[in-house]
Tab-separated table of C-alpha atoms in Angstrom:
chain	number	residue	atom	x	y	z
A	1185	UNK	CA	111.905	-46.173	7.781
A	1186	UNK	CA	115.360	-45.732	6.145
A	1187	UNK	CA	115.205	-46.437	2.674
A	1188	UNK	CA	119.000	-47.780	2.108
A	1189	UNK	CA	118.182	-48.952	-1.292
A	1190	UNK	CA	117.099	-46.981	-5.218
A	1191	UNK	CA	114.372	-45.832	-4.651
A	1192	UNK	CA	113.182	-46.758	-8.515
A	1193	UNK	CA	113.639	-50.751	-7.450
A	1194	UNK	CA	111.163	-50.936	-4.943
A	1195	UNK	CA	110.572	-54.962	-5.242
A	1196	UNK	CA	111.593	-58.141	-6.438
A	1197	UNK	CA	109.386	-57.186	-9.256
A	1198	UNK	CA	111.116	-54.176	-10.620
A	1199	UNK	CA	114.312	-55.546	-10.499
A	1200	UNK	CA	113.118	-58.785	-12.582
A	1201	UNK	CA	111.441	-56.307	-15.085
A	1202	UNK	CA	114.936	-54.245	-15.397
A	1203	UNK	CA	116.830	-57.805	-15.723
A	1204	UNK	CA	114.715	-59.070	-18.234
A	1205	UNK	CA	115.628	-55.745	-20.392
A	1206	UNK	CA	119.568	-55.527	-19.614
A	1207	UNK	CA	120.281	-59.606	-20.431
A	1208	UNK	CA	120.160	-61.435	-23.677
A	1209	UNK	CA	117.149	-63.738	-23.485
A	1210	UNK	CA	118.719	-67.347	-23.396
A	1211	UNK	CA	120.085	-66.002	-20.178
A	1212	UNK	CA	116.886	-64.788	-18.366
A	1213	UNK	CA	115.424	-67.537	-19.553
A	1214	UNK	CA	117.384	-69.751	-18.023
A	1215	UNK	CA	117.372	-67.463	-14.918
A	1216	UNK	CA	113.455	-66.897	-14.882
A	1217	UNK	CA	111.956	-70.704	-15.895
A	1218	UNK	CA	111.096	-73.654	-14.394
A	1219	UNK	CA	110.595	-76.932	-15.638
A	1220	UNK	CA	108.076	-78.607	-18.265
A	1221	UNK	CA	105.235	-76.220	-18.139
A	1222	UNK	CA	106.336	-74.012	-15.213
A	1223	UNK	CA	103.463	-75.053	-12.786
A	1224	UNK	CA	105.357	-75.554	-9.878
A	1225	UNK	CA	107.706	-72.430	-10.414
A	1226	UNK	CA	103.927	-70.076	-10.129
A	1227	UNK	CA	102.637	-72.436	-7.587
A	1228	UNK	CA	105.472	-72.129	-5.211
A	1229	UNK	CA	104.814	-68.269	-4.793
A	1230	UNK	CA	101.205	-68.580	-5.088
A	1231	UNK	CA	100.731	-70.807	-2.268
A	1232	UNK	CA	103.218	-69.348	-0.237
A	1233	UNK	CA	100.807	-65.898	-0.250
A	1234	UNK	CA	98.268	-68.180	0.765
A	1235	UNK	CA	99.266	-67.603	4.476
A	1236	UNK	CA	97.837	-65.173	6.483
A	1237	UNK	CA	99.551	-63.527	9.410
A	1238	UNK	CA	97.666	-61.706	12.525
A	1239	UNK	CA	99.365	-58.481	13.699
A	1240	UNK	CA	98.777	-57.275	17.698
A	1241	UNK	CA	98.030	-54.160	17.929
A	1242	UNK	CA	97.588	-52.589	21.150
A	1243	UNK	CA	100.462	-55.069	22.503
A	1244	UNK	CA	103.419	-53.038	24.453
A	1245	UNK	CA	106.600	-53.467	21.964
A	1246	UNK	CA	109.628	-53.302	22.752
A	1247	UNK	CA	111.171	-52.785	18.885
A	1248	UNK	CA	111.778	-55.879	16.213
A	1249	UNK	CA	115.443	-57.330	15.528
A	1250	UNK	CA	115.942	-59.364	12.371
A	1251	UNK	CA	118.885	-60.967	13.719
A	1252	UNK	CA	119.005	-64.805	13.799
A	1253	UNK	CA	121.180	-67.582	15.043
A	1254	UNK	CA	121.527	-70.452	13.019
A	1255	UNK	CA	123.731	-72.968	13.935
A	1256	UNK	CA	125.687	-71.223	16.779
A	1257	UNK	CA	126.340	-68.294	14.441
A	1258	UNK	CA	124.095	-64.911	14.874
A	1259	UNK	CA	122.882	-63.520	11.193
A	1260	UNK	CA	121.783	-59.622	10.762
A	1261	UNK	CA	118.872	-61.898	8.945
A	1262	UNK	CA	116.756	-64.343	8.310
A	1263	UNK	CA	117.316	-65.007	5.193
A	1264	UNK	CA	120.342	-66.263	2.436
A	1265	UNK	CA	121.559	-66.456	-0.769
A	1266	UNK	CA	120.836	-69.574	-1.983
A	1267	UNK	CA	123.220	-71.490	-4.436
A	1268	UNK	CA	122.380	-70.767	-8.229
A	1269	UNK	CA	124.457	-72.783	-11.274
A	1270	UNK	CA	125.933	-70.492	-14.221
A	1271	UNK	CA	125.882	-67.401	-11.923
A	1272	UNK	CA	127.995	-65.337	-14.594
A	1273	UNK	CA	126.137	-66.113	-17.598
A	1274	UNK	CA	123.465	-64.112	-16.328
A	1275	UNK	CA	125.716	-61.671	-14.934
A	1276	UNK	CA	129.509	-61.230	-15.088
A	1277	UNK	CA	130.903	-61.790	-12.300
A	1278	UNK	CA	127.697	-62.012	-10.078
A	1279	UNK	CA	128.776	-64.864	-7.579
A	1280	UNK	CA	132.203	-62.784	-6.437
A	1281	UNK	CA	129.614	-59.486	-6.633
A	1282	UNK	CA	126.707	-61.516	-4.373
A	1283	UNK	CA	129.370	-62.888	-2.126
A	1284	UNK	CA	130.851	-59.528	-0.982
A	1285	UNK	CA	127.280	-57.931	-0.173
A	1286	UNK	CA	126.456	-61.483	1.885
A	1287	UNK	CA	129.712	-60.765	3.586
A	1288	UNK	CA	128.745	-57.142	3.849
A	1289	UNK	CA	125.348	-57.659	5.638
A	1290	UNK	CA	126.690	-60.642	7.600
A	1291	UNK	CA	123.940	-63.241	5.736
A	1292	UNK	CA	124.797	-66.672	4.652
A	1293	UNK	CA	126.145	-66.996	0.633
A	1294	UNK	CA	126.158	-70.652	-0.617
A	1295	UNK	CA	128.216	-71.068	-3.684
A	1296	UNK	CA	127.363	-73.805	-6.052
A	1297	UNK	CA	129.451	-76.706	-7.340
A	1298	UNK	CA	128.368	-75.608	-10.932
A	1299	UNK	CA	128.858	-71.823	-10.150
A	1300	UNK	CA	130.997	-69.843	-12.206
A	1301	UNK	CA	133.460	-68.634	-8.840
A	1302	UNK	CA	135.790	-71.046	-7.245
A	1303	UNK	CA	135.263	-72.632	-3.272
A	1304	UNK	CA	138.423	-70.791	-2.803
A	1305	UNK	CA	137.913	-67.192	-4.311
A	1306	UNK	CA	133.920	-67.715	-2.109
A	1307	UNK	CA	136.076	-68.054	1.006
A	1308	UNK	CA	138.216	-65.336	0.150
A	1309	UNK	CA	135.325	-62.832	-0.586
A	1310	UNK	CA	133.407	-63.673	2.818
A	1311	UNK	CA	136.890	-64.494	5.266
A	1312	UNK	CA	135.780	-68.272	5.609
A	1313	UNK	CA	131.990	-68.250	6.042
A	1314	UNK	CA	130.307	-68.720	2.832
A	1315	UNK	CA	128.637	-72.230	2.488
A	1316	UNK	CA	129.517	-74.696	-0.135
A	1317	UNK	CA	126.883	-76.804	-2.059
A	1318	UNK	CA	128.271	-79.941	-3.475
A	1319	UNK	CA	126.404	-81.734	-6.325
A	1320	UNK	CA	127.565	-85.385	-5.762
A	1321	UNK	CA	130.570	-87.075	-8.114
A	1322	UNK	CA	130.208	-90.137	-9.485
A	1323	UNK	CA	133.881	-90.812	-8.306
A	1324	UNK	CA	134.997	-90.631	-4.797
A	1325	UNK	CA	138.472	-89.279	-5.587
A	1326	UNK	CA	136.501	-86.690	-6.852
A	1327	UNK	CA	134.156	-85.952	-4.263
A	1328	UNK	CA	136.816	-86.363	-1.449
A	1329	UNK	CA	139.066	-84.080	-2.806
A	1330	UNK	CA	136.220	-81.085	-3.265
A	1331	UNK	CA	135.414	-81.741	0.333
A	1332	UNK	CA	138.675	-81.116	1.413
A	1333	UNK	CA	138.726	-78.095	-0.530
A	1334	UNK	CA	135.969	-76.612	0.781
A	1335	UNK	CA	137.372	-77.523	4.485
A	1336	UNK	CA	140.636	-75.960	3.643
A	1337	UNK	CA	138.369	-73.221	2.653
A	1338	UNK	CA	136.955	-72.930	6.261
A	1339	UNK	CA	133.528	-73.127	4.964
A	1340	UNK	CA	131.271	-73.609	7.983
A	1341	UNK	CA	128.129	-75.403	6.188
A	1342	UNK	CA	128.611	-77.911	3.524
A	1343	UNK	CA	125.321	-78.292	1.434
A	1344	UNK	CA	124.856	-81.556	-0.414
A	1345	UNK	CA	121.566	-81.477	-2.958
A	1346	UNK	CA	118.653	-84.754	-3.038
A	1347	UNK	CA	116.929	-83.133	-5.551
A	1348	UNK	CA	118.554	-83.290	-8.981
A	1349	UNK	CA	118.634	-87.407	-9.539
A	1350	UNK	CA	118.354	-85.831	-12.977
A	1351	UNK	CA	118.883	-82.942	-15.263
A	1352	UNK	CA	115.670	-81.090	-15.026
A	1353	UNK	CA	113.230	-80.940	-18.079
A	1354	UNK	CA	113.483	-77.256	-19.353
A	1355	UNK	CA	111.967	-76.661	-22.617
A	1356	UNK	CA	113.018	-73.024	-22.781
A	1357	UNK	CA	116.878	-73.802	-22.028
A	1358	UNK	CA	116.324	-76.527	-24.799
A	1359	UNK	CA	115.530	-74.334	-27.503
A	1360	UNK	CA	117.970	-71.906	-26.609
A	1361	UNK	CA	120.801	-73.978	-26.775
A	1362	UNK	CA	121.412	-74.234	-23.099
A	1363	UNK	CA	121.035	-78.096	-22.367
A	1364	UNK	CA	123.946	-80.190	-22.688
A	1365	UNK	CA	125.860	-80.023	-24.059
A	1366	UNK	CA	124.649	-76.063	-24.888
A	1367	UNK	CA	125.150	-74.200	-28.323
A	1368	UNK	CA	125.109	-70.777	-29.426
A	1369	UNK	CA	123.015	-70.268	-31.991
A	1370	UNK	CA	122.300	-67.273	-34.489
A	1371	UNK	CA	119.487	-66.185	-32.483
A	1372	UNK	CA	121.969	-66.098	-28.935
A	1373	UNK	CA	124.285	-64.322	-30.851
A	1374	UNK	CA	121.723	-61.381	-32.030
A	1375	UNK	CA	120.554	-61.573	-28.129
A	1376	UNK	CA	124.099	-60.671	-27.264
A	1377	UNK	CA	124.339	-57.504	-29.447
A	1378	UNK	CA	120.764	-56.270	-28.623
A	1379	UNK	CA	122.671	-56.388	-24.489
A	1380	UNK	CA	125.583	-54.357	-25.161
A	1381	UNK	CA	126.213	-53.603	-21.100
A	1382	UNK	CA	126.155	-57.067	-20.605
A	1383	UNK	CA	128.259	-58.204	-23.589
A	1384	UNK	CA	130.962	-55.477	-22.648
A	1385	UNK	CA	131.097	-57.113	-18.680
A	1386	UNK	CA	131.270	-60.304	-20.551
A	1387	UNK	CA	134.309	-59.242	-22.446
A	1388	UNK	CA	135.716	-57.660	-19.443
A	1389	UNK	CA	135.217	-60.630	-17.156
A	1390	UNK	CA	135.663	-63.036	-20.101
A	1391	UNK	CA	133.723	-66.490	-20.604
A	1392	UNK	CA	132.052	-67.770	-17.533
A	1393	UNK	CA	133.661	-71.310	-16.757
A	1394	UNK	CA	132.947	-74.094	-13.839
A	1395	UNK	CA	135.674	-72.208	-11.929
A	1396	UNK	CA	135.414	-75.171	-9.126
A	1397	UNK	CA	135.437	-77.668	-11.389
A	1398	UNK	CA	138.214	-76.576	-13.577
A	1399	UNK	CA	141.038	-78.708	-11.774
A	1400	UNK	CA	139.382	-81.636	-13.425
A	1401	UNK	CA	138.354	-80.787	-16.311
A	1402	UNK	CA	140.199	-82.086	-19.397
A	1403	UNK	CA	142.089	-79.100	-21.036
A	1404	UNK	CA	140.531	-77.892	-24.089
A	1405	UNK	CA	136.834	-79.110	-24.271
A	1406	UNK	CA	134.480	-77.799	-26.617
A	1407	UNK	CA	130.960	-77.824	-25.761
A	1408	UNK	CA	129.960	-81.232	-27.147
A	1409	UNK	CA	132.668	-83.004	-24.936
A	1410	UNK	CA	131.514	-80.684	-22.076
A	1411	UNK	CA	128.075	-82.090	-21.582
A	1412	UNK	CA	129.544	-85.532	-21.904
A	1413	UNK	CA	132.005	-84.409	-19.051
A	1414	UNK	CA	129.018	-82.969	-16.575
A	1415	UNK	CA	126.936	-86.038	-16.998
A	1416	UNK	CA	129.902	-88.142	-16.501
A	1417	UNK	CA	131.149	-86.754	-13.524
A	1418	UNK	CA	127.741	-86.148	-11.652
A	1419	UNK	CA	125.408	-88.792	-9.855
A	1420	UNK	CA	122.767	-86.609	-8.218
A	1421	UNK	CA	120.876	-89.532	-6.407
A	1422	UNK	CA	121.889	-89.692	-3.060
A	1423	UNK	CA	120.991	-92.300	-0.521
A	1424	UNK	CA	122.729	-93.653	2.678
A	1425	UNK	CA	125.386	-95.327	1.252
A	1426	UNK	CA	126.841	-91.940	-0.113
A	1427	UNK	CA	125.462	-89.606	2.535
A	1428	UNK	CA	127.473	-92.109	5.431
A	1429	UNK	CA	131.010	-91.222	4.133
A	1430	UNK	CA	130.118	-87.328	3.173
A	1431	UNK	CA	129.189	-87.027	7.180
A	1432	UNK	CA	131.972	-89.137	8.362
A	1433	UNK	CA	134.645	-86.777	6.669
A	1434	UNK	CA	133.061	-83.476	7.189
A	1435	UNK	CA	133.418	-82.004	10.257
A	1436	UNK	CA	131.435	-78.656	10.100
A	1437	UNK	CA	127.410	-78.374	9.711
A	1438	UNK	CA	126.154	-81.003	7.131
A	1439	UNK	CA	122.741	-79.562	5.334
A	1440	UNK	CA	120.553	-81.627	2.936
A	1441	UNK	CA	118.978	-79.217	0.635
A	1442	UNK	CA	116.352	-80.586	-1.692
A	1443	UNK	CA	113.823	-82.021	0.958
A	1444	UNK	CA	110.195	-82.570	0.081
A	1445	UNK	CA	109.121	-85.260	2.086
A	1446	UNK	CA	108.955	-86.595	6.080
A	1447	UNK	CA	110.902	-89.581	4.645
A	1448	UNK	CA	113.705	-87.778	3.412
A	1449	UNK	CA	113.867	-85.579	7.009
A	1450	UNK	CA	113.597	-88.644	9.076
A	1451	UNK	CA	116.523	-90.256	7.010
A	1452	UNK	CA	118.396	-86.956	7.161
A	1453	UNK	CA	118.005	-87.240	11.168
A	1454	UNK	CA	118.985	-90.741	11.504
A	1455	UNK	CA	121.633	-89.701	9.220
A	1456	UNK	CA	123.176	-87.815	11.796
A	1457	UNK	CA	122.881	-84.758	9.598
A	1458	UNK	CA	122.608	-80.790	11.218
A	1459	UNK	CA	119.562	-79.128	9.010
A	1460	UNK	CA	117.510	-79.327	6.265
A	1461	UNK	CA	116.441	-77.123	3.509
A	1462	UNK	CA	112.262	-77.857	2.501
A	1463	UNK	CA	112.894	-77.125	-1.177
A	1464	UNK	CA	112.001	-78.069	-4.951
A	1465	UNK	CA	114.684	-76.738	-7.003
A	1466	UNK	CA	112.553	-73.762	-7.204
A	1467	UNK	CA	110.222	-75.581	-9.512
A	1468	UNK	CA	113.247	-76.350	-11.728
A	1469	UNK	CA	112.692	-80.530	-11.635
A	1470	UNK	CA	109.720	-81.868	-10.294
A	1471	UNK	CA	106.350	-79.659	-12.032
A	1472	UNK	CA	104.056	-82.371	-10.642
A	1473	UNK	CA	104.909	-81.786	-7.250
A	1474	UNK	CA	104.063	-80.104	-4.387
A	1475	UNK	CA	104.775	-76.414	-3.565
A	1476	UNK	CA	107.603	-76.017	-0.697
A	1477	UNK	CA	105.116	-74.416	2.175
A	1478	UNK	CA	103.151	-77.488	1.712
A	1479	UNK	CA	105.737	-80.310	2.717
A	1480	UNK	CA	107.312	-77.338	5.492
A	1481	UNK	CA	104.528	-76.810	7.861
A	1482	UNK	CA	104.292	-80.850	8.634
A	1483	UNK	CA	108.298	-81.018	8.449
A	1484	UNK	CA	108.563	-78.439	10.647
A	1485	UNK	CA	105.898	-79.505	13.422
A	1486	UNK	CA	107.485	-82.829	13.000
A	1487	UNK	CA	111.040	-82.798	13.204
A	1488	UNK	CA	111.735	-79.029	13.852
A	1489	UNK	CA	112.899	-79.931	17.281
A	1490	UNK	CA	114.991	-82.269	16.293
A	1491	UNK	CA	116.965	-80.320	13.351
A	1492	UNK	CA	117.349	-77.307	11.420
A	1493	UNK	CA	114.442	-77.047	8.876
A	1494	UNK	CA	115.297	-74.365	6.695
A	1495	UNK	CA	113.426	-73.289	3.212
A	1496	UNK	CA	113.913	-71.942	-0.505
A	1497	UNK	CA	111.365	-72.052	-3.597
A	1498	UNK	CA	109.196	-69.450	-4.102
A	1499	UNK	CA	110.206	-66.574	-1.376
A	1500	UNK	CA	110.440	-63.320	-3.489
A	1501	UNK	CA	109.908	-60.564	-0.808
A	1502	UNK	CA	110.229	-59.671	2.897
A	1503	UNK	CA	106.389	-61.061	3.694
A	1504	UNK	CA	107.354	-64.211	1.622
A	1505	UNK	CA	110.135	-64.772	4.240
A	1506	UNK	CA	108.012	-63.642	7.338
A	1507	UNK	CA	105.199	-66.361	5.844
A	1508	UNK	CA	107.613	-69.208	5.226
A	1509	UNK	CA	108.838	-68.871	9.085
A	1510	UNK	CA	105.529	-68.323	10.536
A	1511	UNK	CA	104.832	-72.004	8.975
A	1512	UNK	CA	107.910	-73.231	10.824
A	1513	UNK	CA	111.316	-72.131	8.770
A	1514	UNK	CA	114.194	-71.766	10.939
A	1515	UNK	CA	115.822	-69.932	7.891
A	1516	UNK	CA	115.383	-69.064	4.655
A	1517	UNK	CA	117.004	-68.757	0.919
A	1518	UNK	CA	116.900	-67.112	-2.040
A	1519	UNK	CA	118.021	-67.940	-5.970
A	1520	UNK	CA	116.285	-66.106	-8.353
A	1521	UNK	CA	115.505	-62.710	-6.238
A	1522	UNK	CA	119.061	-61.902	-5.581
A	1523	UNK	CA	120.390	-62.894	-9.735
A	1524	UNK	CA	117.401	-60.825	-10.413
A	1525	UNK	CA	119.454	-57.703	-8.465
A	1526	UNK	CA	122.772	-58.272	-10.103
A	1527	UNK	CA	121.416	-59.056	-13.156
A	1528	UNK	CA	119.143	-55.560	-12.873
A	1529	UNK	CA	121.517	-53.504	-10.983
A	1530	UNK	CA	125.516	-54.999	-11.906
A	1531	UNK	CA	127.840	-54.480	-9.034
A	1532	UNK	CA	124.954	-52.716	-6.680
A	1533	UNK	CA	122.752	-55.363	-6.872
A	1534	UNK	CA	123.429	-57.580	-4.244
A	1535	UNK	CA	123.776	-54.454	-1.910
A	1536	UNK	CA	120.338	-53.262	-3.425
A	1537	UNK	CA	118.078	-56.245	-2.471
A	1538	UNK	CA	119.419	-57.620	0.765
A	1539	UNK	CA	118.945	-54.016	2.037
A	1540	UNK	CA	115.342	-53.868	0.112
A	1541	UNK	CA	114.773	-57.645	1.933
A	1542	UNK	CA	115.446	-56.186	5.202
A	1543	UNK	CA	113.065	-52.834	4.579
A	1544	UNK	CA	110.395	-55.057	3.809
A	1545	UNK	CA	111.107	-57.958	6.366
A	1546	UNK	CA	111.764	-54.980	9.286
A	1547	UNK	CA	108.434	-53.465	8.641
A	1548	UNK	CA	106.434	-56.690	8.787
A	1549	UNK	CA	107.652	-57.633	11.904
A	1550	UNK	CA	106.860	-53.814	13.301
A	1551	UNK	CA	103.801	-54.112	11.897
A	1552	UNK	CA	102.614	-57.663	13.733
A	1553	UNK	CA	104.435	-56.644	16.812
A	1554	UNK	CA	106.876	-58.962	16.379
A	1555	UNK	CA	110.098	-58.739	18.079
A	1556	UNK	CA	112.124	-61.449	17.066
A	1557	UNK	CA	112.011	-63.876	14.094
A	1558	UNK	CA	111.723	-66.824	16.218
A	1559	UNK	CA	108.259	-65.582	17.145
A	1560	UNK	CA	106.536	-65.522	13.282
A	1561	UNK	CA	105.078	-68.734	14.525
A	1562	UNK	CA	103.083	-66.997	17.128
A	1563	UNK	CA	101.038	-64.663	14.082
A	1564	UNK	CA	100.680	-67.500	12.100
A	1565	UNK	CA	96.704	-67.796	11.386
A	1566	UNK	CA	95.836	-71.423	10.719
């Protein structure tokens, strides 16, 4: 088994350990936590490891491919970078750096609306295919023109996000200044110097701003008048009346990511809408609810046939992957995992853990005698 990865960051766990060391606090915080009293955030993993997977042994096999068509276009894997907010306060540069090894491995990269890259400078990086997640305006000047952005952009899949009605409840960004609107304190400051590598990218790269966003952004703002600006510009609830118009203008693949619930998959169907992502936020808004596998394997079984069910929240390794399609995932996504890489590893990070990913994901399916990732479902012990 080729090992096309160092060889010191074996897992998702290493690299999280490393990350924690190399970035000021407030920003692994903000990268690590979850919401109120981080149930969901453990629960999500926990009860994804729940399920079991039976290998065949003494079957002939003919060799495993991770390759995987999703939505007419054939992936090296079954798995993507999914959108993350404030990419480059975690790590400089880190969306542009994430972008290029999604690009690189021919995987899916979804940039956020609150990411610290442009839709452009994405599109750029990955020659037209990286996705583009839009959080919903309150204005539709607003939202029209970022949709024709990202069209002009040639991105394939545009994301829109059900799950953030509100600003999460994060106690940890809330001390540390990061709510809105966020302030650096005394304490962030002394983080800062006690991260010199990351300070000096920081001064290299210079502040991290809503690059996307920046066209309509009054010149100027300090941080106060910031936070007044996000929450004035953004309406996360979304219901038919906004979905209708987003589907009637956009003419690629039209995802709602955020899904927890047959309800909100039978309204994305009748919706007219091309997949789904089965996700919480990765335990970011909702600690009282349910982990993602839970609301996947009766999404799946129910409407897989009838639209793309996809899934994030929770999936930290190559088995986490191979479990979450064995319970029905067309496709999967990860946040945290891959800013855990960049933030560990700078400008080989991305490189470092979708080649780790694949190690791990390759050897499962060699191990079950699985040949391709459409079959999971068949070692899936119930």
């Amino acid at each position: 088994m080729a090992m096309n990865f160092d060889t010191r960051y074996p897992s998702i766990d290493d690299l999280r350990t490393k990350a924690q060391k190399k970035i000021p606090k407030f920003a692994f915080e903000y990268l690590d936590g979850g919401c109120n009293e981080d149930v969901n955030i453990i629960r999500n993993t926990s009860e994804l490891r729940e399920v079991q997977l039976k290998p065949n042994y003494l079957r002939t096999h003919q060799g495993s491919s991770l390759k995987t068509n999703l939505f007419g276009i054939e992936y090296d894997a079954p798995f993507g970078i999914a959108p993350v907010g404030l990419q480059g306060l975690m790590w400089p540069n880190s969306p542009e750096i994430l972008a290029k090894a999604a690009h690189q491995h021919n995987i899916p990269f979804i940039l956020s609306t609150v990411t610290t890259t442009s839709i452009e400078r994405a599109s750029k990086l990955t020659e037209g295919k990286a996705w583009f997640q839009l959080y919903h305006p309150t204005e539709n000047r607003l939202r029209d023109d970022i949709i024709n952005r990202a069209a002009a952009a040639e991105c394939p899949v545009l994301v829109i996000l059900c799950d953030v009605p509100t600003f999460g409840f994060r106690p940890r960004d809330i001390r540390n200044g990061l709510a809105m609107p966020p302030k650096m304190s005394l304490q962030n400051i002394l983080q800062v110097l006690g991260s010199p590598h990351w300070a000096l990218q920081t001064l290299k790269h210079g502040q991290p701003n809503f690059e996307t966003l920046k066209p309509y952004m009054p010149k100027g703002l300090d941080l106060k008048q910031l936070g007044k600006f996000m929450d004035q510009t953004f309406n996360g609830r979304l219901n038919e009346e906004k979905i209708k118009p987003i589907r009637d203008m956009w003419k690629g693949k039209l995802v709602l990511k955020g899904v927890a619930s047959e309800y909100d998959a039978e309204e994305a169907i009748k919706l007219g809408l091309d997949g789904i992502i089965v996700s919480n936020h990765g335990g970011r808004q909702l600690d009282a609810g349910e982990s993602t596998i839970k609301p996947l394997s009766t999404i799946a079984n129910k409407y897989g046939d009838q639209i793309e069910v996809m899934m994030d929240s929770g999936i930290r390794s190559g088995p986490d992957v191979a479990r979450a399609m064995a319970t029905g995932a067309k496709f999967t996504f990860m946040g945290r995992s891959f800013m855990y890489g960049v933030s560990a590893l700078g400008h080989k990070g991305g490189n470092h853990t979708i080649s780790l990913l694949k190690t791990e994901l390759q050897q499962v399916m060699e191990q079950l005698c699985c040949e391709k990732t459409s079959d999971f479902k068949n070692h899936l012990i119930k």
